[in-house]
Coordinates of C-alpha atoms and ligand atoms in Angstrom, one line a residue:
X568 CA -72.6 -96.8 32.2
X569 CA -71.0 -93.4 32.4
X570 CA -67.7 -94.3 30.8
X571 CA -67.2 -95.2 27.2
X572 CA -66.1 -98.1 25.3
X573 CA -64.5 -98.8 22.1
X574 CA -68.1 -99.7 20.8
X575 CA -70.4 -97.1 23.6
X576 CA -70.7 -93.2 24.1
X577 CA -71.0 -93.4 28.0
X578 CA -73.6 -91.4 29.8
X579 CA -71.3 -88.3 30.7
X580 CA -69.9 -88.0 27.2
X581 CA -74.0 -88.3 26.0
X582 CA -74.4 -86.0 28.6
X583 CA -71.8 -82.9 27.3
X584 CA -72.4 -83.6 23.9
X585 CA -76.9 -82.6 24.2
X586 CA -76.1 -80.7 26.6
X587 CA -73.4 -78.2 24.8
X588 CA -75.2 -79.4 21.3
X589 CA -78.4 -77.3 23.0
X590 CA -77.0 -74.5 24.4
X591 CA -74.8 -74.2 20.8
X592 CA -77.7 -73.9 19.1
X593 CA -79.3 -71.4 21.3
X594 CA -76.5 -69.4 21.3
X595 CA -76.6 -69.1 17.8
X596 CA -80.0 -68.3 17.4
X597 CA -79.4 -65.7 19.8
X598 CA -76.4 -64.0 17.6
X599 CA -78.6 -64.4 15.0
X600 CA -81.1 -62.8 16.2
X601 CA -79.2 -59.9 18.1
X602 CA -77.4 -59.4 15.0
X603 CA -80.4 -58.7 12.9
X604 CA -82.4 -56.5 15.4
X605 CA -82.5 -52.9 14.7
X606 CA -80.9 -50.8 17.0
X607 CA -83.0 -47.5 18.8
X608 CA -85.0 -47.1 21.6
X609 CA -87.4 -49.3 21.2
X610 CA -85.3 -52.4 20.9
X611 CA -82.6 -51.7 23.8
X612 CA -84.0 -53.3 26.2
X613 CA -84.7 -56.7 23.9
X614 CA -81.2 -56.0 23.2
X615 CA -79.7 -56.7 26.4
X616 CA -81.6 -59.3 27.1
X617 CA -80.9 -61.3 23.8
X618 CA -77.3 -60.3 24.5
X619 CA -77.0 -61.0 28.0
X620 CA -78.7 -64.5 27.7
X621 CA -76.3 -65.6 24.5
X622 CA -73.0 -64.5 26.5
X623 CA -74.5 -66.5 29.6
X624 CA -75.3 -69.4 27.9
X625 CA -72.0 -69.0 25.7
X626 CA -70.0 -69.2 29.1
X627 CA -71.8 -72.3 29.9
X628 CA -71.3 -73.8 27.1
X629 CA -67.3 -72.8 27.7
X630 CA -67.4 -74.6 31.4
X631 CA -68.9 -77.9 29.7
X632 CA -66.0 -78.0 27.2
X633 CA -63.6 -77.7 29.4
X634 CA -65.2 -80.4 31.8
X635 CA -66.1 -82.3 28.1
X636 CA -62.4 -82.2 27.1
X637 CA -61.4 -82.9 30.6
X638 CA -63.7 -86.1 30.5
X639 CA -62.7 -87.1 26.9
X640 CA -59.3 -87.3 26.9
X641 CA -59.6 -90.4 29.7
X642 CA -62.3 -92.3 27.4
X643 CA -61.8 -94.2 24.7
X644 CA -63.2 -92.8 21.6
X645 CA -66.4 -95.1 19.9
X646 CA -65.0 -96.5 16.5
X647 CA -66.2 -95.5 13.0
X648 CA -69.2 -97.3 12.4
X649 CA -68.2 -97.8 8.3
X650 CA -64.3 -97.0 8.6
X651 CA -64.0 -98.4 4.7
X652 CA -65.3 -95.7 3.3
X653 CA -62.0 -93.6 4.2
X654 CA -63.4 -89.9 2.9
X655 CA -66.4 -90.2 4.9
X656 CA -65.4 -91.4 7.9
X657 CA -62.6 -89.0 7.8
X658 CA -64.5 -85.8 7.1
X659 CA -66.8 -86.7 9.8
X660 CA -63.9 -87.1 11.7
X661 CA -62.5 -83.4 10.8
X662 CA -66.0 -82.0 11.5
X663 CA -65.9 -83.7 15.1
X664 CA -62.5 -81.9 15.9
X665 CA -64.0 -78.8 14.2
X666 CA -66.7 -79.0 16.6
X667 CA -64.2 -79.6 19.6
X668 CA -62.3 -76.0 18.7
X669 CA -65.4 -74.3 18.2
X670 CA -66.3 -75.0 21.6
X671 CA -63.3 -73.3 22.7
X672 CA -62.2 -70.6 20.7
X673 CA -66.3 -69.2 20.2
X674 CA -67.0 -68.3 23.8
X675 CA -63.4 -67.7 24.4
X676 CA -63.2 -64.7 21.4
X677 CA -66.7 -63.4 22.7
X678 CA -65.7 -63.5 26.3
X679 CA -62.8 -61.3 25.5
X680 CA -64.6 -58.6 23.4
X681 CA -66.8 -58.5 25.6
X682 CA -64.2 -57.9 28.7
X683 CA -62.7 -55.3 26.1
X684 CA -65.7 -53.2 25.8
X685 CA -67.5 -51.0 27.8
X686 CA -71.1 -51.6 28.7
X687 CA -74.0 -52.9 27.5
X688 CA -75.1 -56.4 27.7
X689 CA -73.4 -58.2 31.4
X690 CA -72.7 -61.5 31.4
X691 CA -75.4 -62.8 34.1
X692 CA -73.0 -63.8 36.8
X693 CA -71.8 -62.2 40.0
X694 CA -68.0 -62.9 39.2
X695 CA -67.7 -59.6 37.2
X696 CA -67.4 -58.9 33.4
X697 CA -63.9 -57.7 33.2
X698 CA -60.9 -60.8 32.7
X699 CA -57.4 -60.4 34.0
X700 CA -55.0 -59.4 31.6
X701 CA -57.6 -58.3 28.8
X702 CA -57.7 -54.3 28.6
X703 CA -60.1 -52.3 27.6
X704 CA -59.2 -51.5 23.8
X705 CA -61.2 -50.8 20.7
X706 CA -58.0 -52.9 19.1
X707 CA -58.8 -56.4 21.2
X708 CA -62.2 -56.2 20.8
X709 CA -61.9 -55.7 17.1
X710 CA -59.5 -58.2 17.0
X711 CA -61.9 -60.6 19.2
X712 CA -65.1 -59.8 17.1
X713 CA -63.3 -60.8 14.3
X714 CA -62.6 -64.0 15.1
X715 CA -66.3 -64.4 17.0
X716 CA -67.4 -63.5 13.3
X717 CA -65.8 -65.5 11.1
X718 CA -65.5 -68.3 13.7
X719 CA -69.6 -68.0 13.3
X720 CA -69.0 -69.3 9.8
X721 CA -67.0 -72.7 10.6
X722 CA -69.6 -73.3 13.3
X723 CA -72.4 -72.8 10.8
X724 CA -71.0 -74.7 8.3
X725 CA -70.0 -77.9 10.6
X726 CA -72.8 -77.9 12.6
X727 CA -75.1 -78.2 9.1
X728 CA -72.3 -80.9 8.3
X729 CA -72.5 -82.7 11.3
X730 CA -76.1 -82.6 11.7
X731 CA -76.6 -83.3 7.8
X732 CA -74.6 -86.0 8.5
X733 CA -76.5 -87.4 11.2
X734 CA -79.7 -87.4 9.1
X735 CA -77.8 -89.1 6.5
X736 CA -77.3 -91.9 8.9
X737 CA -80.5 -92.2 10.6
X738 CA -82.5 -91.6 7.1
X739 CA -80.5 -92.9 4.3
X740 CA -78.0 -95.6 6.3
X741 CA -80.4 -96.8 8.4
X742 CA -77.1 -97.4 10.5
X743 CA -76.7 -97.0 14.6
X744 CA -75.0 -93.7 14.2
X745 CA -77.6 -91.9 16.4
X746 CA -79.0 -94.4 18.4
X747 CA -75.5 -94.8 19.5
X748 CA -75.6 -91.2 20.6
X749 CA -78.9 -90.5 21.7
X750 CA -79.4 -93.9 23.2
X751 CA -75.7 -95.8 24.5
X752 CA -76.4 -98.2 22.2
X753 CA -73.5 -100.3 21.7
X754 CA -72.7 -100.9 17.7
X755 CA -69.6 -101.0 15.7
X756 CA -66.3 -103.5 15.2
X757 CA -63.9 -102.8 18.3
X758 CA -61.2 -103.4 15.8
X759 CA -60.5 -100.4 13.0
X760 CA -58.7 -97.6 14.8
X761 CA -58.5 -93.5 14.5
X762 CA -56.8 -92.3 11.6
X763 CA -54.7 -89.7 13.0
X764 CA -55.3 -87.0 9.5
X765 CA -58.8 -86.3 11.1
X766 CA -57.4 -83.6 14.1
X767 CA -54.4 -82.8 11.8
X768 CA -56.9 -81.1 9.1
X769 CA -59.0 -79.3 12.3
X770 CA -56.6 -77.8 13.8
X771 CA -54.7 -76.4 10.5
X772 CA -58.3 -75.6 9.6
X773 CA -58.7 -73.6 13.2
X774 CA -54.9 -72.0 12.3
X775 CA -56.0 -70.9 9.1
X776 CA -59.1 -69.4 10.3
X777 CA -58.1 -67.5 13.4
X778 CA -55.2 -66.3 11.0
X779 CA -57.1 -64.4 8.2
X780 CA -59.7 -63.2 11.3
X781 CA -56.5 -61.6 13.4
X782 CA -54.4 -60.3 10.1
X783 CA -58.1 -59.1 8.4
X784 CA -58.4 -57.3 12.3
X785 CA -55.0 -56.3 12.5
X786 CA -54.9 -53.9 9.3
X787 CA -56.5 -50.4 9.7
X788 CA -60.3 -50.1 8.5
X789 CA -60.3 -48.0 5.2
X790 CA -63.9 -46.4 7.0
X791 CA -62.7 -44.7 10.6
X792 CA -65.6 -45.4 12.3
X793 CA -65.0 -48.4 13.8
X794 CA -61.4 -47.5 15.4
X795 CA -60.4 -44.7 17.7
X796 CA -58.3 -42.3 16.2
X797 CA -54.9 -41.0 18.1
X798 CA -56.6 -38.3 20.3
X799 CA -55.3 -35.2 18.9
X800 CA -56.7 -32.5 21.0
X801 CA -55.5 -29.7 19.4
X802 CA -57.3 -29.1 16.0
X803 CA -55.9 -28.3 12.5
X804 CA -57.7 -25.3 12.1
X805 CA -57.5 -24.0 16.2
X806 CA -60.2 -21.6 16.9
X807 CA -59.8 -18.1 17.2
X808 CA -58.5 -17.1 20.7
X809 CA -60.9 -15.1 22.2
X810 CA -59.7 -11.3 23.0
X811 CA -58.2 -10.0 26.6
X812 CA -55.2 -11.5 29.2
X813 CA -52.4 -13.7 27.6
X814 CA -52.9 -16.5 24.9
X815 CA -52.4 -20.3 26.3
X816 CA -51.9 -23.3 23.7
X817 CA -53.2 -26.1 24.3
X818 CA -50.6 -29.0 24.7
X819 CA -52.0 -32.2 25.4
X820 CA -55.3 -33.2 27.1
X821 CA -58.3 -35.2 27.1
X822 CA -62.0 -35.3 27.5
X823 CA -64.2 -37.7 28.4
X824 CA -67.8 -37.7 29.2
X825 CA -69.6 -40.4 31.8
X826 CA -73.1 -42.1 31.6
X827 CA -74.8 -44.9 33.5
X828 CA -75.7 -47.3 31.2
X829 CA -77.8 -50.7 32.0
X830 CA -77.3 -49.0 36.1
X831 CA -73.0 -49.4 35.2
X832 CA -70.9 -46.3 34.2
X833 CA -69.8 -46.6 30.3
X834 CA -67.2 -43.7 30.0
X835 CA -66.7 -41.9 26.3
X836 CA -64.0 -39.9 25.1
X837 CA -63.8 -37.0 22.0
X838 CA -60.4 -37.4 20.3
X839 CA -60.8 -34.1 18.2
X840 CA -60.8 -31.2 20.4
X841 CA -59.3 -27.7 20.2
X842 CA -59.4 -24.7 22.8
X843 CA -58.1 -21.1 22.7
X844 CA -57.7 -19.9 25.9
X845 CA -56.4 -16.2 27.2
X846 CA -56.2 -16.1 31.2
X847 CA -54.5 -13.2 33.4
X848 CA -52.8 -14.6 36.2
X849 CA -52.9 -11.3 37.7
X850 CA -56.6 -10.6 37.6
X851 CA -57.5 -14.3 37.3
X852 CA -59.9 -13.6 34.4
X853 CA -60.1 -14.8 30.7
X854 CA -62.0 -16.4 28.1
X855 CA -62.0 -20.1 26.8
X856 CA -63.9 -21.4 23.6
X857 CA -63.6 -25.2 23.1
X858 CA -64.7 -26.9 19.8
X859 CA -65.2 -30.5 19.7
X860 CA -65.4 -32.5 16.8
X861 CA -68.7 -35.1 17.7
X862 CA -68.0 -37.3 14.9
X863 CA -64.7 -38.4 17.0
X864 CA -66.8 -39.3 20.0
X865 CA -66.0 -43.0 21.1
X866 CA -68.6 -44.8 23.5
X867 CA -68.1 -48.3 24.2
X868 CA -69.8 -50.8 22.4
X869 CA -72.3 -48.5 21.8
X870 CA -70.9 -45.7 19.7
X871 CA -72.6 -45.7 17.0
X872 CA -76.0 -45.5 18.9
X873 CA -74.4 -42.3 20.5
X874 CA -73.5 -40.5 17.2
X875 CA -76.9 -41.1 16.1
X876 CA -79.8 -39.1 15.6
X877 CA -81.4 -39.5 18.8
X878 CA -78.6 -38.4 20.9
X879 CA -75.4 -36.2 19.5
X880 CA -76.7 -36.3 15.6
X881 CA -73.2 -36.0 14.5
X882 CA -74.3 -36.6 10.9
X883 CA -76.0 -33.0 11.7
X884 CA -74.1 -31.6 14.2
X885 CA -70.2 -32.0 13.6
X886 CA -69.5 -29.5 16.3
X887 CA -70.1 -28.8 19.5
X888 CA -68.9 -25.2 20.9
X889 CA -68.1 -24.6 24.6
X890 CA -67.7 -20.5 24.9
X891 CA -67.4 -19.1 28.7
X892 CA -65.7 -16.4 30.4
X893 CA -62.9 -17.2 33.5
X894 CA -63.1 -15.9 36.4
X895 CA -61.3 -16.6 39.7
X896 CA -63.0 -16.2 43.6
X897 CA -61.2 -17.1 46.7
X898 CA -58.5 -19.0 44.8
X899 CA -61.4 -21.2 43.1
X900 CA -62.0 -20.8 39.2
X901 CA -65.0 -21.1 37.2
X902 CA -65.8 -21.1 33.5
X903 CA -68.9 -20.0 33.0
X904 CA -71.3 -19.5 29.4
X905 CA -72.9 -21.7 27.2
X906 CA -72.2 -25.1 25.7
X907 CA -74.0 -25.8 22.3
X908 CA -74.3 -29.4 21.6
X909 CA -76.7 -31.0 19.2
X910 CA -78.1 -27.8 17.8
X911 CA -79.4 -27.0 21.8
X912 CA -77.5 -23.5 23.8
X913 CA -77.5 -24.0 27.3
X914 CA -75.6 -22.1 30.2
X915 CA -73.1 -24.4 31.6
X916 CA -70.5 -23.5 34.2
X917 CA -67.5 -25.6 34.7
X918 CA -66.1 -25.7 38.1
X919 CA -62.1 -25.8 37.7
X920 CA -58.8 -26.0 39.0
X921 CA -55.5 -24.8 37.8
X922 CA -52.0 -24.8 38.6
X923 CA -49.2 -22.6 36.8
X924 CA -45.7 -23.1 36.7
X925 CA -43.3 -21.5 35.1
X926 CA -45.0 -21.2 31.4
X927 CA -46.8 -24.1 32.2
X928 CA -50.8 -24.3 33.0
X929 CA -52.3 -27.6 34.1
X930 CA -56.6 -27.9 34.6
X931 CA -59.3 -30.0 35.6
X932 CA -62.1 -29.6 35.5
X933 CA -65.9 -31.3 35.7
X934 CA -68.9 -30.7 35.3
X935 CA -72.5 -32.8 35.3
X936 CA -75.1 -31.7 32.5
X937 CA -78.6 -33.2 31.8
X938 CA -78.9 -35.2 28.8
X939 CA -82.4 -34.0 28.5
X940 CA -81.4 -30.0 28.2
X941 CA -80.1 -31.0 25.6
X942 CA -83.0 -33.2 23.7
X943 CA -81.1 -36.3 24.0
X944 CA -82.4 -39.8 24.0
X945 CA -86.3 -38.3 23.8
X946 CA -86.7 -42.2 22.9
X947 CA -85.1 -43.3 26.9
X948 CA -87.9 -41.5 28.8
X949 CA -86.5 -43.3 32.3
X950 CA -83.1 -43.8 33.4
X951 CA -83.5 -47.7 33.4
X952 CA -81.3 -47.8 30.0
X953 CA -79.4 -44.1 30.1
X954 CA -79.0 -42.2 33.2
X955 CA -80.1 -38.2 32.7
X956 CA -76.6 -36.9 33.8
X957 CA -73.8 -37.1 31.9
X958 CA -70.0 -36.4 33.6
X959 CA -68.1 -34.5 31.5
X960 CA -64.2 -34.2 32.7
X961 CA -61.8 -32.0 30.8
X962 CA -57.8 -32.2 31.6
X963 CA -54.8 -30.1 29.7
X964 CA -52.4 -28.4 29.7
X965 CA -51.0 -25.1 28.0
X966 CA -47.9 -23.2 27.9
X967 CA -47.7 -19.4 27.6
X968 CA -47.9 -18.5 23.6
X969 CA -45.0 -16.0 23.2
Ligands
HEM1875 C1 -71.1 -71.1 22.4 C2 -70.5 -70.0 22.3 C3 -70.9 -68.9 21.3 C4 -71.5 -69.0 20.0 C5 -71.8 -70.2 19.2 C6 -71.7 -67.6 19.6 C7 -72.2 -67.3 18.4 C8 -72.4 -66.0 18.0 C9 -73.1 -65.6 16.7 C10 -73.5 -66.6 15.7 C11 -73.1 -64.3 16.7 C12 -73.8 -63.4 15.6 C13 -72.9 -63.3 14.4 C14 -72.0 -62.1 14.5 O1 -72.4 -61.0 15.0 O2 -70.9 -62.1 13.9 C15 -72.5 -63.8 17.9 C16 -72.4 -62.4 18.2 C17 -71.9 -62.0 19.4 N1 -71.4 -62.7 20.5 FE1 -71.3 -64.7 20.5 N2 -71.3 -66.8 20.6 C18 -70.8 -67.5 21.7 C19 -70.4 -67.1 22.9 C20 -70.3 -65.7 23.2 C21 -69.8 -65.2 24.5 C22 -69.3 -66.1 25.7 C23 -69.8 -63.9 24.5 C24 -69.5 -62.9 25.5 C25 -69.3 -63.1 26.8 C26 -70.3 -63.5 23.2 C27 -70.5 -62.2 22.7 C28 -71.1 -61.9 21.5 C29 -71.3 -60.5 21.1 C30 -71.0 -59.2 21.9 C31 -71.8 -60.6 19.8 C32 -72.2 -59.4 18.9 C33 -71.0 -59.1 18.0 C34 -71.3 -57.8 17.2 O3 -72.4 -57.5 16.9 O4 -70.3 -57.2 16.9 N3 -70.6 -64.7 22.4 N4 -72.1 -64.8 18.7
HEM1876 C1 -79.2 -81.7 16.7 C2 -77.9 -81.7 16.5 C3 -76.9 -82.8 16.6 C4 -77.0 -84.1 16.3 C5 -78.3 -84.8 15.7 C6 -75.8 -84.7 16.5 C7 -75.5 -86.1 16.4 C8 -74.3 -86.7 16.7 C9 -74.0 -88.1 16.5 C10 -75.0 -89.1 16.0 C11 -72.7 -88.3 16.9 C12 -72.0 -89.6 16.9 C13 -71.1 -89.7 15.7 C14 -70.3 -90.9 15.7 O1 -70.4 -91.7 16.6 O2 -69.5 -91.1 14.7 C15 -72.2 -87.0 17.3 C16 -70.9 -86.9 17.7 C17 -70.3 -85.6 18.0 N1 -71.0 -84.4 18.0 FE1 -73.0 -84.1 17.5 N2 -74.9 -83.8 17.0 C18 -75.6 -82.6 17.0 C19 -75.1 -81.4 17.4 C20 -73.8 -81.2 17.8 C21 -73.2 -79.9 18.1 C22 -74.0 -78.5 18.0 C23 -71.9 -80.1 18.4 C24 -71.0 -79.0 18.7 C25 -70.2 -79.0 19.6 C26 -71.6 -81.5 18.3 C27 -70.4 -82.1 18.5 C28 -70.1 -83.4 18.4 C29 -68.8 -84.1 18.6 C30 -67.6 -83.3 19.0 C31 -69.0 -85.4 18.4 C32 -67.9 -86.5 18.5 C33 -68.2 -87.3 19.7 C34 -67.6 -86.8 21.0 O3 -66.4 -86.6 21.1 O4 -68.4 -86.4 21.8 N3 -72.8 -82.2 17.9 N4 -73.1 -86.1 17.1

């Protein structure tokens, strides 16, 4: 019989409960896992895989509880099997409505970081990885891995409950409890009724939780490195402006660099910058030396695998020092020298355009470079996992100094 009784689990409600009881499981084992793998070269592609499959599966399991809900709120609900004894039965109870919120708000809070971030692990599906009305910010998916965290702890705990629980039945009860389950067999006295306490205590127990996991997210890490700061492009200490034409100060700007990542651009950004910058309109020459602070360099979900040893070594290489001479031909400007980055000089020239008016300079400019010139990611020999050229795109602008 699909439906249920007041004695019976159906076959559909048998159905979602293995069914998302499986895939529960494997998704944990799988953020288990991921969690506790190393992260480098050698374990990236493992990585993705481990990742992809748990957000897969965790969307599956997101689709069943909504059909399982869906389905369970037209069915009667099978009766305690030993509704005297009132703690039991109750926290049973609690742990089943635990369950029920679990199977909403884990794949929910992971489907949203992950929609937040940039790149990485996809989702396995050809209906994108991006969700309406979720942006991308460091500050949702912090606030959305902190719930998937903590969140991992009720499911932990309730599934070992609920399973515990189980055993107890089978083992030390000798009772129907899982036969009725795993079988449709029919047991119990149609008579005692739901206490209504039982999703009462869940869903306070749900406030509580996604409460300390929003307010722990919501108040500023004491360590940086895990938000963005403000970009402040012009530095406290701003570099010494290099000699010849006029002096420009930097207003406001940004820059951003570009990889292909897993074949699907991941875009970075350095909030620490500062530039001195002397240009003659007249002659359309000048000078430009950039310093960027690397430790302020924001990737994605994978940041910290960028400030790392094998690519930027920020823990060794703070700084990063653009120094090039301007020069203008047919209207068209360039900015050509060298760009040291990771202990590694190489000539770079940066293709750019400016418009002046007034006091007022405005630029863009871009430029591709080659990860390998400058000994990055030895470790991704192929472009399978990083592409070789990285898109770096600079925009400010100045005003005159006086
Ligand atoms: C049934 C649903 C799910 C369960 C039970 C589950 C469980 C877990 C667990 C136990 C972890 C490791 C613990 C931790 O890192 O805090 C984890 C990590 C993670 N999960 Fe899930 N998850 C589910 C669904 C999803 C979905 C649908 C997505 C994305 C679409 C997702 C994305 C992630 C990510 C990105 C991490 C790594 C977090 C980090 O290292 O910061 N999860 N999940
Ligand atoms: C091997 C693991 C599991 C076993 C042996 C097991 C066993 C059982 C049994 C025997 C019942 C019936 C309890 C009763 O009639 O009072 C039950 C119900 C239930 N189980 Fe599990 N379970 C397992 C895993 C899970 C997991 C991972 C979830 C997470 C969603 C879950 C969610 C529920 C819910 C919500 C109910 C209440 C009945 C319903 O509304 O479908 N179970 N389980």
């Amino acid at each position: 019989m699909l439906t249920n009784t007041a004695t019976r689990y159906g076959t559909l409600a048998r159905f979602f409960h293995w069914s998302i009881a499986l895939l529960i499981l494997a998704a944990i084992g799988l953020g288990l896992i991921g969690d506790n793998t190393p992260r480098n070269a050698d374990t990236v592609a493992r990585l993705q895989t481990i990742y992809s499959a748990h957000k897969t599966i965790g969307i599956t399991v997101l689709l069943l509880a909504v059909l399982r809900i869906g389905w369970a709120v037209t069915q009667p609900r099978p009766v305690p099997l030993h509704p005297e004894r009132r703690a039991e039965t109750l926290a049973a109870e609690v742990v089943h409505w635990a369950l029920y919120g679990a199977i909403l708000i884990m794949p929910l809070s992971g489907w949203v970081m992950h929609a937040s971030e940039s790149g990485f692990a996809p989702i396995w599906w050809p209906f994108g990885q991006g969700l309406p009305f979720v942006p991308k910010s460091d500050a949702v998916a912090h606030a959305a891995g902190a719930v998937h965290g903590l969140s991992a702890w009720v499911i932990y705990l309730t599934v070992a409950a609920h399973i515990g629980g189980a055993l107890k039945h089978q083992i030390i009860d000798k009772d129907a409890t899982l036969a009725r389950m795993s079988h449709g067999r029919d047991a119990g006295d149609a008579a005692p009724p739901h206490g209504r306490a039982a999703p009462v205590f869940a869903v306070g127990l749900w406030i509580i939780v996604l409460g300390v996991a929003l307010f722990g997210a919501a108040i500023p890490p004491s360590d940086t490195s895990t938000e963005a700061p403000a970009p402040t492009p012009i530095a406290t200490t701003p570099t010494a402006a290099p000699t010849g034409g006029p002096a420009w100060e930097v207003q406001d700007g940004d820059l951003t660099f570009a990889v292909t990542q897993m074949g699907a651009p991941v875009v970075g950004n350095f909030a620490t910058w500062s530039a001195a910058i002397t240009y003659d309109e007249a002659t359309g020459t000048g000078a430009v030396t950039v310093d960027i602070d690397t430790t302020t360099l924001t990737l994605g979900s994978v940041t910290d695998n960028a400030k790392g040893a094998e690519f930027f070594n920020v823990a060794a290489y703070s700084t990063a020092t653009f120094a090039a001479d301007i020069t203008r031909t047919d209207g068209a400007h360039l900015a050509s020298g060298t760009l040291t980055l990771a202990g590694v000089t190489v000539p770079v020239t940066l293709p750019f355009e400016l418009a002046i008016a007034g006091d007022v300079a405005t630029m863009s400019g871009e430029v591709v470079l080659d990860r390998r010139d400058f000994a990055m990611g030895a470790g991704y020999a192929d472009e399978s996992t990083v592409g070789f050229g990285v898109t770096v795109a600079v925009t400010l602008t100045a005003t005159r100094a006086d």
